[in-house]
Amino acid sequence: MKKMYGLIAAISTLVAALVASSACYLFIYQPEEPASLRNE
Amino acid sequence: METLVRQQAHKIALSLNYDAEQEAVMVYGLLAIAQIGITLLIVFLLGLILGVALEGLTVCLVGSILRRSSGGAHARSVGFCTTFSIVFCLGAGLLAQWLSVPNHPLVLLSMMVIVFAASLYFIHRYVPVDSPNKPITSPAKIRRMRKGSFITLAAYGLVSACFFYFGLASAPLRSLGISLLIGLAWQTLTLTPIGAILLQKLNDLPKFARKESKP
């Protein structure tokens, strides 16, 4: 189970980094961006 | 959806001994995956039933890809955003299919010119449109976002011209071309102050309906 969680965490962190490089989320909802991803 | 994602992310973070910041990053990514996956899947499945799967996905993707660099007005909740995106993409798909039945090249060409001219103007005027949850202040990033938006618009122009040329003899291609124009027009509208007000009013609709239904 821990391996599965690790995989989910890795994929979601990768997607978060990809989304952070754009102007906003792909759709019309924008949650608060974590401080570590901010590149204002 | 957001509550569920946060609960699951918290469970995973506890199991992996993540700190609060690592958990927040995971929530941010998971929320993006859930929102994109659910929206595209439902638009595709309902689109298959309604016969507008490709048109719906075209509207969805055209708006989303430009939004990556242009930004735009935002909804206040993930639930409203997902529901609205699904209804809008399918509605726009149906409209595009209906408009593609008569073959009027001049009307289509006029639509293309108006939508692209308006997009060019509003992108030049407003991009990037940021939000309090993701402010953009760095001049380098602003330049990058503006350049990205113009490149995306140019790519849409090329694709749209192909749809127009080949669509002269094919209603399904005309329909996809019109879907592209509707997706672009909607995304352009969300860049403007009028689009932001419109989205805010739509956001308040569910609240208003709940208030009205109370005795």
mmCIF file of C-alpha atoms in Angstrom:
data_model
loop_
_atom_site.group_PDB
_atom_site.id
_atom_site.type_symbol
_atom_site.label_atom_id
_atom_site.label_comp_id
_atom_site.label_asym_id
_atom_site.label_seq_id
_atom_site.Cartn_x
_atom_site.Cartn_y
_atom_site.Cartn_z
ATOM 1 C CA MET A 1 0.000 0.000 0.000
ATOM 2 C CA LYS A 2 2.884 2.336 0.849
ATOM 3 C CA LYS A 3 4.330 1.853 -2.682
ATOM 4 C CA MET A 4 0.943 2.758 -4.179
ATOM 5 C CA TYR A 5 0.745 5.871 -1.997
ATOM 6 C CA GLY A 6 4.298 6.794 -3.034
ATOM 7 C CA LEU A 7 3.322 6.505 -6.709
ATOM 8 C CA ILE A 8 0.196 8.648 -6.212
ATOM 9 C CA ALA A 9 2.255 11.244 -4.330
ATOM 10 C CA ALA A 10 4.912 11.325 -7.087
ATOM 11 C CA ILE A 11 2.364 11.693 -9.907
ATOM 12 C CA SER A 12 0.352 14.369 -8.094
ATOM 13 C CA THR A 13 3.536 16.332 -7.254
ATOM 14 C CA LEU A 14 4.597 16.156 -10.925
ATOM 15 C CA VAL A 15 1.164 17.385 -12.092
ATOM 16 C CA ALA A 16 1.240 20.157 -9.459
ATOM 17 C CA ALA A 17 4.619 21.320 -10.806
ATOM 18 C CA LEU A 18 3.295 21.254 -14.393
ATOM 19 C CA VAL A 19 0.171 23.229 -13.448
ATOM 20 C CA ALA A 20 2.259 25.701 -11.419
ATOM 21 C CA SER A 21 4.203 26.711 -14.536
ATOM 22 C CA SER A 22 0.993 27.899 -16.221
ATOM 23 C CA ALA A 23 -1.031 31.082 -15.610
ATOM 24 C CA CYS A 24 -3.790 29.157 -13.857
ATOM 25 C CA TYR A 25 -5.595 25.828 -13.619
ATOM 26 C CA LEU A 26 -6.888 24.438 -16.921
ATOM 27 C CA PHE A 27 -10.515 25.022 -15.981
ATOM 28 C CA ILE A 28 -12.289 27.917 -14.329
ATOM 29 C CA TYR A 29 -11.529 26.953 -10.710
ATOM 30 C CA GLN A 30 -8.220 28.013 -9.169
ATOM 31 C CA PRO A 31 -7.389 26.630 -5.701
ATOM 32 C CA GLU A 32 -4.788 28.425 -3.594
ATOM 33 C CA GLU A 33 -1.322 27.635 -4.915
ATOM 34 C CA PRO A 34 1.088 26.185 -2.295
ATOM 35 C CA ALA A 35 3.888 28.604 -1.331
ATOM 36 C CA SER A 36 6.641 26.261 -2.532
ATOM 37 C CA LEU A 37 5.214 26.266 -6.079
ATOM 38 C CA ARG A 38 4.850 30.040 -6.319
ATOM 39 C CA ASN A 39 6.875 31.762 -8.985
ATOM 40 C CA GLU A 40 5.053 35.064 -9.181
ATOM 41 C CA MET B 1 -14.745 16.711 -4.654
ATOM 42 C CA GLU B 2 -12.242 19.033 -2.978
ATOM 43 C CA THR B 3 -13.066 17.636 0.487
ATOM 44 C CA LEU B 4 -12.626 14.062 -0.746
ATOM 45 C CA VAL B 5 -9.284 14.905 -2.404
ATOM 46 C CA ARG B 6 -8.069 16.647 0.773
ATOM 47 C CA GLN B 7 -9.081 13.657 2.942
ATOM 48 C CA GLN B 8 -7.291 11.153 0.697
ATOM 49 C CA ALA B 9 -4.212 13.367 0.406
ATOM 50 C CA HIS B 10 -4.085 13.690 4.200
ATOM 51 C CA LYS B 11 -4.238 9.899 4.556
ATOM 52 C CA ILE B 12 -1.378 9.448 2.059
ATOM 53 C CA ALA B 13 0.662 12.265 3.662
ATOM 54 C CA LEU B 14 0.344 10.640 7.100
ATOM 55 C CA SER B 15 1.413 7.286 5.717
ATOM 56 C CA LEU B 16 4.461 8.811 3.962
ATOM 57 C CA ASN B 17 5.358 11.193 6.837
ATOM 58 C CA TYR B 18 4.928 14.263 4.607
ATOM 59 C CA ASP B 19 4.933 17.765 6.111
ATOM 60 C CA ALA B 20 2.090 20.271 5.583
ATOM 61 C CA GLU B 21 3.710 21.881 2.503
ATOM 62 C CA GLN B 22 4.313 18.530 0.769
ATOM 63 C CA GLU B 23 0.687 17.617 1.499
ATOM 64 C CA ALA B 24 -0.510 20.948 0.048
ATOM 65 C CA VAL B 25 1.456 20.294 -3.171
ATOM 66 C CA MET B 26 -0.057 16.810 -3.401
ATOM 67 C CA VAL B 27 -3.587 18.226 -2.912
ATOM 68 C CA TYR B 28 -2.919 20.798 -5.654
ATOM 69 C CA GLY B 29 -1.847 18.089 -8.114
ATOM 70 C CA LEU B 30 -4.574 15.605 -7.153
ATOM 71 C CA LEU B 31 -7.247 18.265 -7.508
ATOM 72 C CA ALA B 32 -6.004 19.080 -11.026
ATOM 73 C CA ILE B 33 -6.012 15.379 -11.999
ATOM 74 C CA ALA B 34 -9.516 14.838 -10.568
ATOM 75 C CA GLN B 35 -10.987 17.965 -12.166
ATOM 76 C CA ILE B 36 -9.469 17.399 -15.613
ATOM 77 C CA GLY B 37 -10.185 13.647 -15.587
ATOM 78 C CA ILE B 38 -13.811 13.938 -14.427
ATOM 79 C CA THR B 39 -14.653 16.835 -16.770
ATOM 80 C CA LEU B 40 -13.141 15.226 -19.883
ATOM 81 C CA LEU B 41 -14.638 11.810 -19.099
ATOM 82 C CA ILE B 42 -18.175 13.128 -18.515
ATOM 83 C CA VAL B 43 -18.039 15.444 -21.553
ATOM 84 C CA PHE B 44 -16.901 12.469 -23.669
ATOM 85 C CA LEU B 45 -19.502 9.998 -22.316
ATOM 86 C CA LEU B 46 -22.472 12.405 -22.407
ATOM 87 C CA GLY B 47 -21.168 13.685 -25.745
ATOM 88 C CA LEU B 48 -21.329 10.141 -27.135
ATOM 89 C CA ILE B 49 -24.970 9.890 -26.056
ATOM 90 C CA LEU B 50 -25.815 13.303 -27.569
ATOM 91 C CA GLY B 51 -23.662 12.706 -30.669
ATOM 92 C CA VAL B 52 -21.338 15.648 -29.940
ATOM 93 C CA ALA B 53 -18.371 13.964 -28.195
ATOM 94 C CA LEU B 54 -15.722 15.461 -30.489
ATOM 95 C CA GLU B 55 -17.334 18.912 -30.514
ATOM 96 C CA GLY B 56 -17.619 18.949 -26.691
ATOM 97 C CA LEU B 57 -14.004 17.860 -26.233
ATOM 98 C CA THR B 58 -12.853 20.454 -28.805
ATOM 99 C CA VAL B 59 -14.587 23.289 -26.899
ATOM 100 C CA CYS B 60 -13.121 21.997 -23.629
ATOM 101 C CA LEU B 61 -9.546 21.626 -24.908
ATOM 102 C CA VAL B 62 -9.443 24.870 -26.934
ATOM 103 C CA GLY B 63 -10.440 26.903 -23.851
ATOM 104 C CA SER B 64 -8.170 24.956 -21.479
ATOM 105 C CA ILE B 65 -5.014 25.102 -23.616
ATOM 106 C CA LEU B 66 -5.263 28.874 -24.133
ATOM 107 C CA ARG B 67 -6.085 29.297 -20.439
ATOM 108 C CA ARG B 68 -2.705 27.768 -19.499
ATOM 109 C CA SER B 69 -0.959 30.905 -20.706
ATOM 110 C CA SER B 70 -3.715 33.545 -20.696
ATOM 111 C CA GLY B 71 -5.323 32.896 -17.293
ATOM 112 C CA GLY B 72 -8.886 34.166 -16.847
ATOM 113 C CA ALA B 73 -11.801 34.712 -14.476
ATOM 114 C CA HIS B 74 -12.409 31.977 -11.929
ATOM 115 C CA ALA B 75 -15.256 30.138 -10.276
ATOM 116 C CA ARG B 76 -15.386 30.009 -6.481
ATOM 117 C CA SER B 77 -15.844 26.243 -6.106
ATOM 118 C CA VAL B 78 -14.560 23.181 -7.884
ATOM 119 C CA GLY B 79 -18.083 21.682 -7.999
ATOM 120 C CA PHE B 80 -19.552 24.690 -9.806
ATOM 121 C CA CYS B 81 -16.576 24.817 -12.173
ATOM 122 C CA THR B 82 -16.861 21.133 -13.140
ATOM 123 C CA THR B 83 -20.657 21.257 -13.578
ATOM 124 C CA PHE B 84 -20.514 24.493 -15.555
ATOM 125 C CA SER B 85 -17.673 23.240 -17.800
ATOM 126 C CA ILE B 86 -19.567 20.038 -18.616
ATOM 127 C CA VAL B 87 -22.868 21.809 -19.380
ATOM 128 C CA PHE B 88 -21.149 24.556 -21.379
ATOM 129 C CA CYS B 89 -18.994 22.198 -23.483
ATOM 130 C CA LEU B 90 -21.944 19.947 -24.344
ATOM 131 C CA GLY B 91 -24.260 22.909 -25.033
ATOM 132 C CA ALA B 92 -21.619 24.525 -27.238
ATOM 133 C CA GLY B 93 -21.092 21.208 -29.023
ATOM 134 C CA LEU B 94 -24.800 20.940 -29.794
ATOM 135 C CA LEU B 95 -24.877 24.559 -30.984
ATOM 136 C CA ALA B 96 -21.836 23.991 -33.228
ATOM 137 C CA GLN B 97 -23.428 20.918 -34.775
ATOM 138 C CA TRP B 98 -26.673 22.825 -35.388
ATOM 139 C CA LEU B 99 -24.869 25.806 -36.922
ATOM 140 C CA SER B 100 -22.794 23.555 -39.196
ATOM 141 C CA VAL B 101 -25.809 22.155 -41.075
ATOM 142 C CA PRO B 102 -26.291 25.044 -43.536
ATOM 143 C CA ASN B 103 -23.139 25.534 -45.608
ATOM 144 C CA HIS B 104 -22.573 29.312 -45.679
ATOM 145 C CA PRO B 105 -18.822 29.879 -46.173
ATOM 146 C CA LEU B 106 -19.170 33.673 -45.925
ATOM 147 C CA VAL B 107 -20.976 33.500 -42.569
ATOM 148 C CA LEU B 108 -18.346 31.079 -41.236
ATOM 149 C CA LEU B 109 -15.506 33.259 -42.513
ATOM 150 C CA SER B 110 -17.070 36.351 -40.882
ATOM 151 C CA MET B 111 -17.416 34.453 -37.584
ATOM 152 C CA MET B 112 -13.742 33.450 -37.794
ATOM 153 C CA VAL B 113 -12.564 37.004 -38.499
ATOM 154 C CA ILE B 114 -14.665 38.495 -35.660
ATOM 155 C CA VAL B 115 -13.637 35.871 -33.057
ATOM 156 C CA PHE B 116 -9.928 35.978 -33.940
ATOM 157 C CA ALA B 117 -9.801 39.797 -34.122
ATOM 158 C CA ALA B 118 -11.547 40.081 -30.723
ATOM 159 C CA SER B 119 -9.243 37.424 -29.207
ATOM 160 C CA LEU B 120 -6.151 39.190 -30.523
ATOM 161 C CA TYR B 121 -7.312 42.513 -29.072
ATOM 162 C CA PHE B 122 -8.344 41.181 -25.660
ATOM 163 C CA ILE B 123 -5.218 39.009 -25.298
ATOM 164 C CA HIS B 124 -3.088 42.051 -26.091
ATOM 165 C CA ARG B 125 -5.124 44.147 -23.632
ATOM 166 C CA TYR B 126 -5.530 41.863 -20.604
ATOM 167 C CA VAL B 127 -3.212 38.798 -20.640
ATOM 168 C CA PRO B 128 -2.129 37.432 -18.201
ATOM 169 C CA VAL B 129 -5.304 37.540 -16.065
ATOM 170 C CA ASP B 130 -4.256 36.230 -12.649
ATOM 171 C CA SER B 131 -6.232 35.516 -9.466
ATOM 172 C CA PRO B 132 -5.653 36.108 -5.727
ATOM 173 C CA ASN B 133 -5.000 32.362 -5.340
ATOM 174 C CA LYS B 134 -2.236 32.500 -7.975
ATOM 175 C CA PRO B 135 -0.873 36.003 -8.470
ATOM 176 C CA ILE B 136 1.482 36.740 -11.404
ATOM 177 C CA THR B 137 3.764 39.715 -10.796
ATOM 178 C CA SER B 138 7.139 38.760 -12.277
ATOM 179 C CA PRO B 139 7.799 40.680 -15.544
ATOM 180 C CA ALA B 140 9.563 37.619 -17.005
ATOM 181 C CA LYS B 141 6.550 35.412 -16.315
ATOM 182 C CA ILE B 142 4.133 38.041 -17.693
ATOM 183 C CA ARG B 143 6.194 38.192 -20.925
ATOM 184 C CA ARG B 144 6.266 34.377 -21.141
ATOM 185 C CA MET B 145 2.486 34.125 -20.618
ATOM 186 C CA ARG B 146 1.749 36.797 -23.240
ATOM 187 C CA LYS B 147 4.065 35.141 -25.763
ATOM 188 C CA GLY B 148 2.483 31.747 -25.044
ATOM 189 C CA SER B 149 -1.017 33.177 -25.563
ATOM 190 C CA PHE B 150 -0.122 34.718 -28.939
ATOM 191 C CA ILE B 151 1.553 31.479 -30.086
ATOM 192 C CA THR B 152 -1.520 29.463 -29.041
ATOM 193 C CA LEU B 153 -3.797 31.915 -30.871
ATOM 194 C CA ALA B 154 -1.658 31.643 -34.019
ATOM 195 C CA ALA B 155 -1.838 27.834 -33.831
ATOM 196 C CA TYR B 156 -5.629 28.051 -33.458
ATOM 197 C CA GLY B 157 -5.703 30.333 -36.503
ATOM 198 C CA LEU B 158 -3.903 27.721 -38.611
ATOM 199 C CA VAL B 159 -6.134 24.878 -37.402
ATOM 200 C CA SER B 160 -9.234 27.027 -37.921
ATOM 201 C CA ALA B 161 -8.171 27.864 -41.502
ATOM 202 C CA CYS B 162 -7.760 24.118 -42.210
ATOM 203 C CA PHE B 163 -11.210 23.400 -40.751
ATOM 204 C CA PHE B 164 -12.654 26.205 -42.890
ATOM 205 C CA TYR B 165 -11.004 24.988 -46.111
ATOM 206 C CA PHE B 166 -11.788 21.282 -45.686
ATOM 207 C CA GLY B 167 -15.124 22.069 -44.021
ATOM 208 C CA LEU B 168 -16.447 23.566 -47.267
ATOM 209 C CA ALA B 169 -17.293 20.008 -48.305
ATOM 210 C CA SER B 170 -17.801 18.371 -44.909
ATOM 211 C CA ALA B 171 -20.368 19.229 -42.227
ATOM 212 C CA PRO B 172 -18.538 17.313 -39.407
ATOM 213 C CA LEU B 173 -15.350 19.355 -40.034
ATOM 214 C CA ARG B 174 -17.391 22.567 -40.139
ATOM 215 C CA SER B 175 -18.892 21.546 -36.824
ATOM 216 C CA LEU B 176 -15.422 21.062 -35.277
ATOM 217 C CA GLY B 177 -14.304 24.428 -36.704
ATOM 218 C CA ILE B 178 -17.306 26.172 -35.128
ATOM 219 C CA SER B 179 -16.597 24.360 -31.812
ATOM 220 C CA LEU B 180 -13.076 25.796 -31.906
ATOM 221 C CA LEU B 181 -14.486 29.291 -32.436
ATOM 222 C CA ILE B 182 -16.980 28.929 -29.551
ATOM 223 C CA GLY B 183 -14.254 27.616 -27.197
ATOM 224 C CA LEU B 184 -11.958 30.494 -28.165
ATOM 225 C CA ALA B 185 -14.740 33.081 -27.832
ATOM 226 C CA TRP B 186 -15.646 31.816 -24.340
ATOM 227 C CA GLN B 187 -12.040 31.785 -23.132
ATOM 228 C CA THR B 188 -11.560 35.298 -24.544
ATOM 229 C CA LEU B 189 -14.703 36.463 -22.716
ATOM 230 C CA THR B 190 -13.298 35.204 -19.377
ATOM 231 C CA LEU B 191 -10.300 37.519 -19.900
ATOM 232 C CA THR B 192 -12.499 40.623 -19.864
ATOM 233 C CA PRO B 193 -14.099 42.405 -16.859
ATOM 234 C CA ILE B 194 -17.548 41.579 -18.336
ATOM 235 C CA GLY B 195 -16.624 37.877 -18.352
ATOM 236 C CA ALA B 196 -15.510 38.093 -14.713
ATOM 237 C CA ILE B 197 -18.836 39.715 -13.702
ATOM 238 C CA LEU B 198 -20.797 37.125 -15.709
ATOM 239 C CA LEU B 199 -18.950 34.251 -14.033
ATOM 240 C CA GLN B 200 -19.520 35.831 -10.618
ATOM 241 C CA LYS B 201 -23.276 36.092 -11.330
ATOM 242 C CA LEU B 202 -23.371 32.459 -12.509
ATOM 243 C CA ASN B 203 -21.481 31.499 -9.331
ATOM 244 C CA ASP B 204 -24.201 33.106 -7.236
ATOM 245 C CA LEU B 205 -27.032 31.290 -9.064
ATOM 246 C CA PRO B 206 -26.977 28.089 -6.920
ATOM 247 C CA LYS B 207 -26.957 30.224 -3.727
ATOM 248 C CA PHE B 208 -29.874 32.283 -5.062
ATOM 249 C CA ALA B 209 -31.839 29.125 -5.987
ATOM 250 C CA ARG B 210 -31.320 27.692 -2.477
ATOM 251 C CA LYS B 211 -32.535 30.947 -0.913
ATOM 252 C CA GLU B 212 -35.618 31.014 -3.170
ATOM 253 C CA SER B 213 -36.568 27.411 -2.313
ATOM 254 C CA LYS B 214 -36.537 28.103 1.461
ATOM 255 C CA PRO B 215 -40.085 28.651 2.883
#
